[in-house]
Coordinates of C-alpha atoms and ligand atoms in Angstrom, one line a residue:
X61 CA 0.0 0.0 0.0
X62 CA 1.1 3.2 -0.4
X63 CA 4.0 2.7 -2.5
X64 CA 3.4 5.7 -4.8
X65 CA 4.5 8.3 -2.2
X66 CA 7.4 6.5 -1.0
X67 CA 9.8 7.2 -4.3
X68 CA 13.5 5.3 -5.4
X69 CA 15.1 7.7 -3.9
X70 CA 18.7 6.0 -3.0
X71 CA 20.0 8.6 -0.4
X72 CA 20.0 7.3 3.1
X73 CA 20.9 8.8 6.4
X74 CA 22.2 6.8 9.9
X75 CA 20.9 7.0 13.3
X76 CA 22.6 5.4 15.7
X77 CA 22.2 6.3 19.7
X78 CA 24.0 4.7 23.0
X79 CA 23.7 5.7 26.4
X80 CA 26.8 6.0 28.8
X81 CA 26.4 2.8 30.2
X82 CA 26.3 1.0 26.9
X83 CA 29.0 2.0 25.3
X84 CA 31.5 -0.1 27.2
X85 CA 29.3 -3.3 26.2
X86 CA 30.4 -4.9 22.9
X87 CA 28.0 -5.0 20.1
X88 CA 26.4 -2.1 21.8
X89 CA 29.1 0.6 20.2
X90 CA 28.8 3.3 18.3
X91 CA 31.2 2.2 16.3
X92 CA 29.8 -1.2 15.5
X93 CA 26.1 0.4 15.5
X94 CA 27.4 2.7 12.6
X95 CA 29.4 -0.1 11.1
X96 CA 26.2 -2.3 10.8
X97 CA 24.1 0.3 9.5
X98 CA 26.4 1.3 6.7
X99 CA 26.7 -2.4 5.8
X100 CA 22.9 -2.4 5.6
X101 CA 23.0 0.2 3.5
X102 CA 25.1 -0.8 1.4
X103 CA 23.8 -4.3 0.7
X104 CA 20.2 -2.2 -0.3
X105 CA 21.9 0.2 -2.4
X106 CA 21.8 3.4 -0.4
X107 CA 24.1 5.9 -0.4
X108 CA 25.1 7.2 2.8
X109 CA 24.6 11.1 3.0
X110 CA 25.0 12.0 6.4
X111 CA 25.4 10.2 10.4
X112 CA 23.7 11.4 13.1
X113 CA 25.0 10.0 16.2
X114 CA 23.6 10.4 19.7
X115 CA 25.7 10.3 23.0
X116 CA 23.9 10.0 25.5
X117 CA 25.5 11.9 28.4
X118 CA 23.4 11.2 31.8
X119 CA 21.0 8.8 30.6
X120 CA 18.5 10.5 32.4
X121 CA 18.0 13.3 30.1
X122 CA 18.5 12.5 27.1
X123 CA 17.8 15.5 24.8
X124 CA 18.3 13.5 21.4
X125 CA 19.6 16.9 19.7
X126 CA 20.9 14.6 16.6
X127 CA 17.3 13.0 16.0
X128 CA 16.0 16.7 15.6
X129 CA 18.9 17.5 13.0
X130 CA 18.2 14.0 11.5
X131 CA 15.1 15.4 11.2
X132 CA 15.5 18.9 9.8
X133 CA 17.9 17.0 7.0
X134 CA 15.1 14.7 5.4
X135 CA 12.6 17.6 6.1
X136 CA 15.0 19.9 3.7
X137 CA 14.0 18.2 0.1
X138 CA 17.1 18.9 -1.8
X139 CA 18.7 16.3 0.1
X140 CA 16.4 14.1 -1.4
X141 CA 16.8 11.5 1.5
X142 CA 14.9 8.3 1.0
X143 CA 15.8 6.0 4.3
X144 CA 16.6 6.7 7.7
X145 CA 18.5 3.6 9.1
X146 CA 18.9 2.5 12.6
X147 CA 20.2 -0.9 14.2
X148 CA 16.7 -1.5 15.6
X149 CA 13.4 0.2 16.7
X150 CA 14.7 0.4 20.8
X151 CA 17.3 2.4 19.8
X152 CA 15.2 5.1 17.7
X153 CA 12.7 5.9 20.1
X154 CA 12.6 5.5 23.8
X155 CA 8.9 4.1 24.0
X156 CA 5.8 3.8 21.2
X157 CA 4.9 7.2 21.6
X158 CA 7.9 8.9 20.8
X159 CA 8.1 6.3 17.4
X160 CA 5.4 6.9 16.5
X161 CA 5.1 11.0 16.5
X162 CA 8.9 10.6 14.7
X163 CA 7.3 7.7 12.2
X164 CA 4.7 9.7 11.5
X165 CA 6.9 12.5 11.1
X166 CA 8.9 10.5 8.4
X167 CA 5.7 9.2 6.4
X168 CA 4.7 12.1 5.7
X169 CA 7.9 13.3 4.2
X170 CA 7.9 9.8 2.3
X171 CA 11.2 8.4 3.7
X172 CA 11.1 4.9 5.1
X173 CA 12.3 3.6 8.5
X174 CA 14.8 1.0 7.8
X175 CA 16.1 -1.7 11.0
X176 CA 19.1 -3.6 10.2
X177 CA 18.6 -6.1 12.6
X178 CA 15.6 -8.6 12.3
X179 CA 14.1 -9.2 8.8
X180 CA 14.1 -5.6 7.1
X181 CA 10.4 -5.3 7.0
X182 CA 9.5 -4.2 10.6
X183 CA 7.1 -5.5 13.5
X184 CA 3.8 -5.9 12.6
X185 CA 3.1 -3.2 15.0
X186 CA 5.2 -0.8 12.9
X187 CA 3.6 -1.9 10.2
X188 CA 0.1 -1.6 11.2
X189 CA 0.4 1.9 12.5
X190 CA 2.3 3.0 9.0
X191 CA -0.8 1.3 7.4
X192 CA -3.3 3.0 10.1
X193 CA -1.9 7.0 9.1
X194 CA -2.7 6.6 5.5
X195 CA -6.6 6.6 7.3
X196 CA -5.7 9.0 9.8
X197 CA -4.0 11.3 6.6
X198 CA -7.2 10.7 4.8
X199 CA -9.4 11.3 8.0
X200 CA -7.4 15.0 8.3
X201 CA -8.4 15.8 4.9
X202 CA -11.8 15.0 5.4
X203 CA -12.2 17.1 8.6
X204 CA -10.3 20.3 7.0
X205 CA -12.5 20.1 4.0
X206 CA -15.7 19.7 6.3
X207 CA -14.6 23.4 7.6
X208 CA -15.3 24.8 3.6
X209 CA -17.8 22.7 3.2
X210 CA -20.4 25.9 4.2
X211 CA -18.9 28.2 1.4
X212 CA -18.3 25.6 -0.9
X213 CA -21.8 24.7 -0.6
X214 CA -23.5 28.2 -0.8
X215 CA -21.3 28.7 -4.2
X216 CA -22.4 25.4 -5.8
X217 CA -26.7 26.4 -5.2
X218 CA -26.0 29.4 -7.2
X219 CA -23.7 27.9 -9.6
X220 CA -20.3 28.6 -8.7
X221 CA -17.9 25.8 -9.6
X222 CA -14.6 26.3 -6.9
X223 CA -12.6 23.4 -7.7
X224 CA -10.3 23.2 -10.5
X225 CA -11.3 21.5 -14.0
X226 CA -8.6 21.2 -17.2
X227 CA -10.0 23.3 -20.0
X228 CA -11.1 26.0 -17.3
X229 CA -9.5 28.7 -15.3
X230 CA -10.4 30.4 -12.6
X231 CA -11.0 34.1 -12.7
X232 CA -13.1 36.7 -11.0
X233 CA -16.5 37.5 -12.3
X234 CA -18.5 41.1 -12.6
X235 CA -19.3 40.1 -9.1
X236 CA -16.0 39.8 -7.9
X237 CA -16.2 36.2 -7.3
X238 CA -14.3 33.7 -9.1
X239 CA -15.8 31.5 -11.5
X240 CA -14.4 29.1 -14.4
X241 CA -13.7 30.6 -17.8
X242 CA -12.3 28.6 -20.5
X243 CA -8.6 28.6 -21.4
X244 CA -6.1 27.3 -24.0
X245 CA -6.5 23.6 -22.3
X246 CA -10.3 24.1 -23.7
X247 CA -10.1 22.8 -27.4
X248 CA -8.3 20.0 -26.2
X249 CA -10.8 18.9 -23.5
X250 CA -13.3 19.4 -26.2
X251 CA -11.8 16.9 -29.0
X252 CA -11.3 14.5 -26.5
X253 CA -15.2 14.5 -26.2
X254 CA -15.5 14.0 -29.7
X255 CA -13.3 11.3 -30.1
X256 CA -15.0 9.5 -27.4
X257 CA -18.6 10.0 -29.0
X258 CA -16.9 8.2 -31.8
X259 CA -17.4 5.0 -29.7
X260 CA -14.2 3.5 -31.6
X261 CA -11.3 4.5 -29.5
X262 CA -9.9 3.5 -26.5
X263 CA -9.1 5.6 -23.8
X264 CA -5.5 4.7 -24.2
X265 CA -6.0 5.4 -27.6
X266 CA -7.5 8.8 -27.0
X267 CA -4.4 9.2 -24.9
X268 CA -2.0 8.9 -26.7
X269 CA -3.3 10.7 -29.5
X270 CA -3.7 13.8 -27.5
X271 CA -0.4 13.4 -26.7
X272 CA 0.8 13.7 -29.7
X273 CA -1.2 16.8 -30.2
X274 CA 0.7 17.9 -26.8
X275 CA -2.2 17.3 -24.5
X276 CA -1.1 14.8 -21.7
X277 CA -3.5 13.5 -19.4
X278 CA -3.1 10.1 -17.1
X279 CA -5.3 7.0 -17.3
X280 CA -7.2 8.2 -14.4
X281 CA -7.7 11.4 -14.8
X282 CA -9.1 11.4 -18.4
X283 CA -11.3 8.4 -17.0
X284 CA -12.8 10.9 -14.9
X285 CA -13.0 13.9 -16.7
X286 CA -15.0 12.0 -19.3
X287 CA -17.7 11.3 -16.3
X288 CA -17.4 14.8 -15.3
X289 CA -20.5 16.8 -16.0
X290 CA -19.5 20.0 -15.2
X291 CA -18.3 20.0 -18.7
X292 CA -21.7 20.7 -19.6
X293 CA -22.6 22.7 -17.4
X294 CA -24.5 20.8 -14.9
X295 CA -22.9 20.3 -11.4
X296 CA -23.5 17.4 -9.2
X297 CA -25.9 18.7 -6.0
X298 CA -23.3 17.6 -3.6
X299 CA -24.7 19.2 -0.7
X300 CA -28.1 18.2 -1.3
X301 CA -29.0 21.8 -2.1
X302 CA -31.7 21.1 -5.2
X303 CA -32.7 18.0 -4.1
X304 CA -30.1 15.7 -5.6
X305 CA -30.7 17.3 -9.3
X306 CA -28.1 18.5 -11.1
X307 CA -27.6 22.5 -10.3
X308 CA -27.4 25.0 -13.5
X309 CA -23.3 26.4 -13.5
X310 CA -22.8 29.9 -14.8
X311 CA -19.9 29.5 -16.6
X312 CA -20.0 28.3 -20.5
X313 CA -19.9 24.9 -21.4
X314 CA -17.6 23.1 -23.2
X315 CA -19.7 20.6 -24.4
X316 CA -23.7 20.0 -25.1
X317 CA -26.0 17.7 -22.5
X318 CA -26.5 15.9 -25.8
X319 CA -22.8 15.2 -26.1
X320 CA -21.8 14.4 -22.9
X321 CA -24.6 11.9 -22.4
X322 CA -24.1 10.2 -25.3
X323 CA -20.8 9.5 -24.5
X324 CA -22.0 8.3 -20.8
X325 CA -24.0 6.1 -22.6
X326 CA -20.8 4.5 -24.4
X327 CA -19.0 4.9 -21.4
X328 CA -21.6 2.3 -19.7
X329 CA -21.8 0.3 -22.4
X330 CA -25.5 1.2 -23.6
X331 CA -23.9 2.1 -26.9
X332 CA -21.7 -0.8 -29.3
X333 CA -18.2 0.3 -28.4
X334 CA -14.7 -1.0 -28.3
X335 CA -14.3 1.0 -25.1
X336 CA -12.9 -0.9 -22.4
X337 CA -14.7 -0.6 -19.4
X338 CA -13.5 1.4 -16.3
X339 CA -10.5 0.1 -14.8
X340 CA -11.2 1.2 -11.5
X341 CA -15.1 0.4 -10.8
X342 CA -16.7 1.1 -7.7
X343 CA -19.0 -1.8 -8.5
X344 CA -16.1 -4.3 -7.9
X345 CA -14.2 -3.3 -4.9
X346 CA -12.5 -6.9 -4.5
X347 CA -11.1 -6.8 -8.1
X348 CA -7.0 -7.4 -8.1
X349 CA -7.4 -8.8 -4.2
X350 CA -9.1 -11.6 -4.8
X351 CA -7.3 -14.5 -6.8
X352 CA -8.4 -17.9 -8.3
X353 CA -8.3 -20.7 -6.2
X354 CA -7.4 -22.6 -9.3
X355 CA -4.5 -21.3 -10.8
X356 CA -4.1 -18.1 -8.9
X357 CA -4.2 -15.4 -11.4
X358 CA -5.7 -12.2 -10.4
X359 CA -9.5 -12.4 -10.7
X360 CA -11.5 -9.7 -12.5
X361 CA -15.3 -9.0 -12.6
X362 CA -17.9 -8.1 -15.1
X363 CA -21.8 -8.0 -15.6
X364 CA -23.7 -10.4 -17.6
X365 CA -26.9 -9.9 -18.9
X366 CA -30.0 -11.9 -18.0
X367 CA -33.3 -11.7 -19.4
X368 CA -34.9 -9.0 -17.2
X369 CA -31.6 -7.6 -15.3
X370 CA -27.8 -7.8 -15.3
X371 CA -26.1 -10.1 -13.0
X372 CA -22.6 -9.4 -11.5
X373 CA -19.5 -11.7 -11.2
X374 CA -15.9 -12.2 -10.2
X375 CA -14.3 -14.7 -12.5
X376 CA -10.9 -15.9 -13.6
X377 CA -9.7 -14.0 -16.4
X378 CA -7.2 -16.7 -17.9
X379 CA -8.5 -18.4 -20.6
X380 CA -9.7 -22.3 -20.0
X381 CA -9.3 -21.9 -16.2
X382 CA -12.1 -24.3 -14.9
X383 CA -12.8 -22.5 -12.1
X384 CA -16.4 -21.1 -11.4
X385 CA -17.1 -17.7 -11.5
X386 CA -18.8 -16.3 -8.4
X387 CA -21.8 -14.1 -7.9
X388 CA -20.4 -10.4 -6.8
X389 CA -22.6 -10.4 -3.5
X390 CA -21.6 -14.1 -2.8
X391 CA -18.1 -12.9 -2.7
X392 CA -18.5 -9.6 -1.2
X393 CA -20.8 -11.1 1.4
X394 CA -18.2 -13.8 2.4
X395 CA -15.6 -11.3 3.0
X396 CA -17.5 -8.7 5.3
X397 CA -18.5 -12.0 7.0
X398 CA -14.5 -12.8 7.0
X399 CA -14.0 -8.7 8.6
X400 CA -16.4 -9.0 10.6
X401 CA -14.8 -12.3 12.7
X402 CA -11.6 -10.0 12.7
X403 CA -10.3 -8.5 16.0
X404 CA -7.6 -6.5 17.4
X405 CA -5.8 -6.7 20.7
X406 CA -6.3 -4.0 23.0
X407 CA -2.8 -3.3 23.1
X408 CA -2.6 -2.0 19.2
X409 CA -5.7 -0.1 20.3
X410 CA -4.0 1.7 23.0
X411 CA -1.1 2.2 20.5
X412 CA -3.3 3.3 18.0
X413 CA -4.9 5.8 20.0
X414 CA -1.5 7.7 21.4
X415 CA -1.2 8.4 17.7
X416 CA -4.2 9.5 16.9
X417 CA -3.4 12.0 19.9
X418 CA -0.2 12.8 19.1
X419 CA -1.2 13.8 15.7
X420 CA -4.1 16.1 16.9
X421 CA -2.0 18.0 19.3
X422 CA 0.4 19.0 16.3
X423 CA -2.9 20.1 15.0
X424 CA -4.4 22.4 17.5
X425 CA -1.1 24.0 17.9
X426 CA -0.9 24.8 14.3
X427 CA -4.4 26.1 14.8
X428 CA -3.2 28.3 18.2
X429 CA -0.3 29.9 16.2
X430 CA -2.9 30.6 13.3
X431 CA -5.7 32.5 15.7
X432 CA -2.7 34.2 17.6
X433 CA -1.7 35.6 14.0
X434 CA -5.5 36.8 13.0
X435 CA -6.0 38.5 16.3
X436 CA -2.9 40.4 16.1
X437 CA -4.2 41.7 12.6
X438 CA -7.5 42.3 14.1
X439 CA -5.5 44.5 16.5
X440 CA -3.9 46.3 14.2
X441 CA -7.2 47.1 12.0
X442 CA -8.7 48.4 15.1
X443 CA -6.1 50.7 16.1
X444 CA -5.9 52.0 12.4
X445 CA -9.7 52.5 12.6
X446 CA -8.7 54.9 15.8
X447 CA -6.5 56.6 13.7
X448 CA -8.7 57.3 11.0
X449 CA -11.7 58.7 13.7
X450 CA -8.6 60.8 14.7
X451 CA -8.3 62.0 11.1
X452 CA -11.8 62.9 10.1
X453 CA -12.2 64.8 13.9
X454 CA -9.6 67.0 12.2
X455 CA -11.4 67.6 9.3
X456 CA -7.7 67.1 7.4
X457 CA -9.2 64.8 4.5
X458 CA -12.2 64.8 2.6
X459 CA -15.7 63.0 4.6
X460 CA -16.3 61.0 1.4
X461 CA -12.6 59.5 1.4
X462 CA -12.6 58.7 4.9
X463 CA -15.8 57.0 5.0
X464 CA -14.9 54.8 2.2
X465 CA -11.4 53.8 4.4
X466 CA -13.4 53.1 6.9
X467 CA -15.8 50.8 5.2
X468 CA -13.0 48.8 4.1
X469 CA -11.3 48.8 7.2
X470 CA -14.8 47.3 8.9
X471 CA -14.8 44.4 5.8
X472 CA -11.6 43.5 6.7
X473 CA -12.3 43.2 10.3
X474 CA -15.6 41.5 9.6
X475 CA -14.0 39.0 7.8
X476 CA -10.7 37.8 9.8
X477 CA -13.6 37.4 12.6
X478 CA -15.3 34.8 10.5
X479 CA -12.0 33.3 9.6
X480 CA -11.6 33.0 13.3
X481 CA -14.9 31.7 14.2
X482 CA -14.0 28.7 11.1
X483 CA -10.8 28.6 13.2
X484 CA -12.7 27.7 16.8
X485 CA -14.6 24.3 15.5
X486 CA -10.7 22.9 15.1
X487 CA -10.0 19.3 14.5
X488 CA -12.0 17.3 17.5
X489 CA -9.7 14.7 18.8
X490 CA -13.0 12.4 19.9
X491 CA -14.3 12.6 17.0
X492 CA -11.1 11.7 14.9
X493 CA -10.8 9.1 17.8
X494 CA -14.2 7.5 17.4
X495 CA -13.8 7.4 13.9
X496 CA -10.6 4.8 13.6
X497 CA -11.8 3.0 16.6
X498 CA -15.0 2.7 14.7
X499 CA -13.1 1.4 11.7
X500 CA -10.7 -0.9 13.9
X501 CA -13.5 -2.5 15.8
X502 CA -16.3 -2.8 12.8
X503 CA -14.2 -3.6 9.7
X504 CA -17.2 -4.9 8.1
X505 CA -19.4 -1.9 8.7
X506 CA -16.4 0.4 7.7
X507 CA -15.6 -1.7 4.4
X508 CA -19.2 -1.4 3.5
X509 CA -19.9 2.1 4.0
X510 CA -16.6 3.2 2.4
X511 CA -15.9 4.6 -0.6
X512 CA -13.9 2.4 -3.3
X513 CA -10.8 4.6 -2.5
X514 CA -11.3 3.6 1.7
X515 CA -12.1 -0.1 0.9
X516 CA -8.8 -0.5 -1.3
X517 CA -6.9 0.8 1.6
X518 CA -8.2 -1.3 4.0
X519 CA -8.2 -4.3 2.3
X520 CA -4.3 -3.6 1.4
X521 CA -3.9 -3.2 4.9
X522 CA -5.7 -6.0 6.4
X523 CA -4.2 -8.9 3.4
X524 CA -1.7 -6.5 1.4
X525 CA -0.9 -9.9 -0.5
X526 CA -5.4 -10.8 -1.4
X527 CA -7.3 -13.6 -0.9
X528 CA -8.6 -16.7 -2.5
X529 CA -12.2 -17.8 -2.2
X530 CA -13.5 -21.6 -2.4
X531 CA -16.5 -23.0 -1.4
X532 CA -17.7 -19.7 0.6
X533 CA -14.2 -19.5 2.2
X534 CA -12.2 -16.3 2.3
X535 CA -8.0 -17.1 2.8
X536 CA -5.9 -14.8 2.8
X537 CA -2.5 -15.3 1.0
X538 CA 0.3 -15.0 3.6
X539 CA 3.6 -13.1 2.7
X540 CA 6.2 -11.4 4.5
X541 CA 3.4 -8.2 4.6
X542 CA 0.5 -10.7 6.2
X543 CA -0.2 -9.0 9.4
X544 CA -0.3 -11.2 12.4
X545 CA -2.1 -8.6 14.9
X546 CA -5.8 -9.0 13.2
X547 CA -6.8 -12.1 15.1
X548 CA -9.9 -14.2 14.0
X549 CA -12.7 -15.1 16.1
X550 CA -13.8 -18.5 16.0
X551 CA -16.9 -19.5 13.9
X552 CA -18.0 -20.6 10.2
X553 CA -16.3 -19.5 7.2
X554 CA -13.0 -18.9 9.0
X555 CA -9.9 -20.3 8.0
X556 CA -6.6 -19.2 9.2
X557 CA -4.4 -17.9 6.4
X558 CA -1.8 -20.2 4.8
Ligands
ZN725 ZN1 -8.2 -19.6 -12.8

């Protein structure tokens, strides 16, 4: 999971700490703690760009200066570090809290923790909280976009598109708010409509021919602006603002209704087309983790039509494999059946939860330092407010002029209020809180409700490796990822992986 944000990069910086008492033991050193790690490094084809080595004088308080600097190095991007690597986790971090603030800390910059000793992938623990802050990261976004949600929503009922679309631009309309106009990305945007209501290209093929016209666009995002229906001109009520029907957008379409729902219609399938279907369908969450029994290849899905309705599947996709195919809700149903006998010891809870905390109270500092900031401008438009009262007592400038100045000054004030009053509902730590235990302790429920996006992470995290299926039972495929701390309840359609 996750591997796109982690990239090749081959630089690699040592860690090594030792307290006073330690040193004199062998196979404690510094010396053979950096010798080991360099080893390491070699044999994984790092390149060693800096030590940081920690002394520690009293053993009581340790300060761990170096682990800040290691720090501020991988947090500096031109040194393009990939790794940090340590002998082992006891000598990184004093106790789980500390790792996991400093992990978390490295995540985000996408440089991985590397042990030498043990096998190189870490505990399961590690693991499992590395896999648990991809939700957490997505759980963050959520809440800061909850915070727009109110502006975002009051733009979209009267038509306002705010987020950014390929072909558009945003610029600032008679009324001073921004809105999309079209730009030199627009002619291109539009021929790819036209080749697609051809019904004869691929996507791939569409591609790569705009391309070649100097148009590049990945897989997934032309996948997506072909679905997208801002294009013309209808925006999707996500706010429930008109009832769930599309809302009227004021800016000019790129395409017709006709057009774009023509080429929905080939898109789906309702149209002969050479098309290949959507890679990525919401319909068939288990596609790619679920393999056949049989000969295990990678299973795919598809519909099938029947005389009144269509009928879903996962089947093999090599070619004179005897498995059976399998109805999509037999499948689906057997694996929240296989989540739901899943468990977690308290103890990952417990660690789980200190960094869910941790993480929050990085937040709510950010947000102190932020309000501190807008009060002290609010100060500052106040006293200049004084200043002007001072101004027009005097009768030195003209009424008209100051009152205008004044005006503004009252906008301004008006408006870093509001951005404080966003600023008091701040993360909530219970809530965030409730959220992943929710998750941990129903992973059926949480699977189910998900978005395609939520269940692809969690089933990467729960079997990073898939599963096969056989007569209604879900096993897991174990390999060196396989995490040992989900533990299975007894009961039917259980079977330990193997
Ligand atoms: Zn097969």
């Amino acid at each position: 999971m996750n591997k796109g944000l982690f990239s090749e990069k081959k630089k690699a910086v040592i860690y090594c700490r030792v307290s006073t008492e330690e040193q004199a033991k062998e196979g404690e050193s510094l010396a053979s703690q950096e010798r080991k790690c360099k080893e390491f490094a070699e044999r994984n084809g790092y390149e060693v760009i800096g030590k940081f080595i920690e002394k520690g004088e009293s053993g009581r308080n340790i300060n761990r200066t170096q682990l800040q600097k290691l720090l501020t190095c991988c947090s500096d991007k031109r040194n393009e570090v990939g790794a940090v690597i340590c002998l082992k986790e006891d000598r990184f971090a004093r106790n789980a809290k500390d790792a996991t603030a400093t992990e978390y800390m490295l995540f985000k910059m996408g440089i991985r923790l590397l042990f030498t000793s043990g096998n190189n992938e870490q505990t399961a623990s590690g693991k499992f909280v590395r896999g648990m802050n991809n939700v957490i990261a997505e759980f963050e976004s959520n809440v800061n976009s909850e915070r727009t949600i109110a502006g975002l929503a009051e733009a979209l009922s009267k038509g306002r598109w705010t987020r950014p679309l390929r072909g558009y631009s945003f610029q600032k309309n008679v009324e001073g708010k921004k809105q999309l106009f079209q730009n030199e990305d627009a002619p291109f945007v539009k021929k790819i409509f036209d080749l697609a209501e051809k019904g004869v290209y691929s996507q791939d093929e569409i591609r790569r021919q705009m391309e070649r016209e100097g148009f590049k666009i990945s897989k997934q995002a032309l996948s997506m602006l072909l679905r997208n229906t801002v294009y013309c001109g209808l925006l999707p009520d996500k706010y429930n603002k008109n009832g769930g029907e599309y809302i009227k957008g004021i800016h000019e379409p790129l395409i017709s209704e006709e057009q774009f729902f023509k080429v929905q219609a080939i898109l789906d399938g309702r149209r002969p087309n050479i098309v290949p279907r959507k890679r990525n369908n919401p319909d068939y969450p288990l596609r790619g983790y679920v393999y056949c029994y049989d000969c295990n290849t990678k299973m795919t899905a598809s519909r099938s039509k029947g005389h009144t309705k269509h009928f879903y599947y996962y089947h093999c996709k090599k070619p004179h494999c005897n498995a059976a195919r399998v109805q999509k809700k037999v499948l689906e149903n057997a694996f929240k059946e296989y989540l739901h006998n899943l468990t977690i010891p308290l103890p990952i809870i417990d660690l789980f939860e200190k960094c869910v905390i941790t993480k929050f109270n990085e937040k709510t500092h950010d947000i102190t330092l932020q309000k501190r900031h807008i009060e002290r401008e609010i100060e500052n438009l106040e006293s200049n407010k004084s200043d002007l009262i001072q101004l027009s007592l005097r009768k030195i400038f003209d009424e008209e002029d100051i009152k205008k100045e004044m005006d503004k000054i009252k906008m301004q004030i008006q408006e870093k209020e509001l951005m404080l009053q966003e600023l008091a509902n701040g993360p909530d730590v219970q809530a965030c809180w409730d959220f992943a235990k929710n998750v941990l302790l129903q992973l059926d429920k949480a699977w189910e409700q998900g978005d395609l996006n939520f269940k692809q992470r969690l089933q990467g995290l729960i079997m990073p490796a898939g599963f096969t299926f056989k007569e209604n039972l879900v096993k897991p495929i174990k390999n060196p990822y396989f995490l040992s701390i989900f533990q299975q309840k007894t009961g039917k359609n259980i079977e330990k992986g193997g």
